XYZ file of C-alpha atoms in Angstrom:
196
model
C 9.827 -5.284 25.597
C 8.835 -2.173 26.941
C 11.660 -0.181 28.708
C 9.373 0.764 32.280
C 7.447 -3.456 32.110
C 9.385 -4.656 35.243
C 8.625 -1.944 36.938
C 4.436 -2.143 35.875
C 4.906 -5.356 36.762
C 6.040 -5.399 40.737
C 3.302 -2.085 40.376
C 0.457 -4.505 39.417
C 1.509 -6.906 42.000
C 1.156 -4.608 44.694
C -1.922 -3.063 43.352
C -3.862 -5.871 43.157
C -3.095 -6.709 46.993
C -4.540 -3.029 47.542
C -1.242 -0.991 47.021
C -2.529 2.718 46.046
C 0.520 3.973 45.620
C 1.485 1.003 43.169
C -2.128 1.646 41.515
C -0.432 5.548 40.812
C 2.699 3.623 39.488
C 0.284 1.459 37.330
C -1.431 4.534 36.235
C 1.719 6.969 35.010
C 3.388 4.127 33.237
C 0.022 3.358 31.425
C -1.567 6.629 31.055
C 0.267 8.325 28.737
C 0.533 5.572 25.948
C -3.546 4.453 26.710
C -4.120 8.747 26.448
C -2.347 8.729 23.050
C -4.168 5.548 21.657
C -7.625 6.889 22.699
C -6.768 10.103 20.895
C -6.964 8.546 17.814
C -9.920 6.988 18.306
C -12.073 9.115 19.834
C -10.235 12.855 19.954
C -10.867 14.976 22.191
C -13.290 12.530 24.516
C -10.522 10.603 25.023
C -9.761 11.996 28.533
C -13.636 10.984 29.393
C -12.974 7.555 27.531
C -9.839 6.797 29.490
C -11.776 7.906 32.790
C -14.295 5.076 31.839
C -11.432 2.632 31.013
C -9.641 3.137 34.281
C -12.775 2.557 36.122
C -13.080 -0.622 34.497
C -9.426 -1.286 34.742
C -9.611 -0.757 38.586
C -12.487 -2.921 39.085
C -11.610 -5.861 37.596
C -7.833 -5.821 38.594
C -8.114 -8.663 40.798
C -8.602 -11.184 38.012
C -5.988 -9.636 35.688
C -2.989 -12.607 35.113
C -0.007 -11.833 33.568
C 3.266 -9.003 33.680
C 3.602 -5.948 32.995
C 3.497 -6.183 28.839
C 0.225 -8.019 29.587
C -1.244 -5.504 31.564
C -0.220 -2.977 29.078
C -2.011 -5.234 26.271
C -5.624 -5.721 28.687
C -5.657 -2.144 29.854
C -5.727 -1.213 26.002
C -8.305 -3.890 25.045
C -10.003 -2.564 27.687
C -10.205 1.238 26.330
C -10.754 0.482 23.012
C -14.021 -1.592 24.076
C -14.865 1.983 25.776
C -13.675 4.037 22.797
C -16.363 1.781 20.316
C -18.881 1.870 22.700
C -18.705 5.503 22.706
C -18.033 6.188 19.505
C -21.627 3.895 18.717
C -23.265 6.056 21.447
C -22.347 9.525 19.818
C -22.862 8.162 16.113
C -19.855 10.032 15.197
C -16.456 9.616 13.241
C -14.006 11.018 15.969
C -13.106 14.426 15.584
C -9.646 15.603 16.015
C -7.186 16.312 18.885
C -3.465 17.443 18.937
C -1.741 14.522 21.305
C 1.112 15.309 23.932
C 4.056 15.512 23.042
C 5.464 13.252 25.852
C 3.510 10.576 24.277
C 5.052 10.278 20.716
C 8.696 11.242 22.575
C 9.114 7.243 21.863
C 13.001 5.775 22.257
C 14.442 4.332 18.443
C 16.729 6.638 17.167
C 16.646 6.544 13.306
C 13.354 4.572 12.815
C 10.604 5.639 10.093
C 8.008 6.677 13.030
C 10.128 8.793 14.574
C 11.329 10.380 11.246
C 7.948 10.816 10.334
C 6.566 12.627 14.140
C 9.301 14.830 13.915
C 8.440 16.771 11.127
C 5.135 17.345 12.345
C 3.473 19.195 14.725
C 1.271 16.607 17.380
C -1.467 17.712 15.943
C -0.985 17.138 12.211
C 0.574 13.913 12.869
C -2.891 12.381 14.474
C -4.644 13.775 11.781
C -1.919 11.834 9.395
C -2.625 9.074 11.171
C -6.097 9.678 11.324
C -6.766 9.510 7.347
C -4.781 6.169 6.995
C -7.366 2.746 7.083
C -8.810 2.115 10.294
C -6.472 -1.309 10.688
C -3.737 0.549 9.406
C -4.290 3.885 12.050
C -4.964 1.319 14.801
C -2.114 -0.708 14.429
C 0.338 1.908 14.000
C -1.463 3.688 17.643
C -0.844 0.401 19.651
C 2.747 -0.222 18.055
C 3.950 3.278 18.360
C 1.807 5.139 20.795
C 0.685 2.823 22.974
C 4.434 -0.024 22.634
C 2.456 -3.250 22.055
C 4.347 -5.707 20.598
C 2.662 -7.644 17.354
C 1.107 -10.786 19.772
C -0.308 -8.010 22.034
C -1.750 -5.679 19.525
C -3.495 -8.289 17.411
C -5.267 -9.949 21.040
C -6.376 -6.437 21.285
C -7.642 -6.154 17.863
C -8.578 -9.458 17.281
C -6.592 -10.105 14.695
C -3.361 -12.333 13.725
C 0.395 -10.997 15.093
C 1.271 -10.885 11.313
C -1.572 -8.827 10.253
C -1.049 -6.566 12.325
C 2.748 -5.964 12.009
C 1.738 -5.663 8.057
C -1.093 -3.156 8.979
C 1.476 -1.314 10.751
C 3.885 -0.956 8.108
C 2.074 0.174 5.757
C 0.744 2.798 7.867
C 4.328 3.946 8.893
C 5.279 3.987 4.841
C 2.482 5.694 3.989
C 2.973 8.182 6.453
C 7.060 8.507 5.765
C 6.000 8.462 1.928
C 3.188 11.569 2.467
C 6.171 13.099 4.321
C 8.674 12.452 2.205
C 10.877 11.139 4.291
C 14.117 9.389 2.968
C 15.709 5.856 4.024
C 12.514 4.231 4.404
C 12.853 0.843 3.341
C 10.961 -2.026 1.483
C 12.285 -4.835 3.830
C 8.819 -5.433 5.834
C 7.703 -4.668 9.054
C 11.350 -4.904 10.696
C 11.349 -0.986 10.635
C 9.227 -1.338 13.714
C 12.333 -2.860 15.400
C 11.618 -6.295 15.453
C 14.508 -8.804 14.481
C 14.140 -11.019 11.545
């Protein structure tokens, strides 16, 4: 569970009974991750992408069910609907963007992604994760960047929880093996800190 979902959920409460300020409490505990995610889809039109997503997100609040991991989960489903649209609009592969640092500042001391982010630079590390396979690169956004859990990831992409925790495994060992990072292990997708 996400360290901040109590609090986005009591925010999305509030917002959807017209709350502003819980609206800016929605938006700075969901920003930064959704910023992040959209990066690596779409570089540097994510701000423009997440503009459109937030629009969206806004408007259709008032049907939204669910807490504050949920929210989390439809506000990225959301965004990467935008991010394909305009990534079939501008005909494009998306080019590349350095993300903030705030965003991959992620708690789990010891684990292989943040091993791997800190020894890079923002900006080398999206392009790391840029060249892995799309279901691979998107998994390992939402997991890391964005702190789905597996059941919310794979709603996003359509896929099964399991697929995706493989699909982001592989994408952390590949990255941890291109950095040659040690104490990596072969034990399956627990390094994302799941429990057997």
């Amino acid at each position: 569970m996400h360290a901040h979902d109590g609090e986005l959920s009591a925010a999305v409460a509030r917002a959807q009974e017209g709350d502003e300020a819980a609206f800016a409490i929605m938006y700075r505990l969901v920003q930064p991750g959704l910023l992040g995610y959209l990066r690596g889809l779409v570089g540097d039109d994510a701000e423009d992408v997440a503009s459109d997503a937030w629009l969206e997100i806004a408007r259709d609040l008032g049907r939204f069910k669910g807490d504050g991991a949920g929210f989390r989960g439809w506000s990225a489903t959301i965004a990467r609907h935008r991010a394909l649209d305009h990534l079939r609009r501008q005909k494009v592969r998306p080019r590349s963007s350095a993300l903030e640092q705030d965003v991959l500042d992620l708690p789990g001391p010891h684990s292989t992604h943040d091993q791997a982010l800190e020894s890079l630079s923002t900006g080398q590390a999206l392009e790391l994760v840029r060249g892995l396979p799309r279901d691979q690169a998107e998994a390992v956004l939402l997991r890391v960047i964005v702190g789905l859990d597996a059941p919310a990831a794979a709603r996003v992409l359509g896929k099964r929880p399991g697929a995706v925790r493989t699909a982001a495994y592989r994408g952390l060992k590949r990255l941890a093996k291109q950095l040659g990072v040690a104490g990596v292990t072969d034990d399956g997708p627990r390094t994302l800190g799941e429990s057997k």
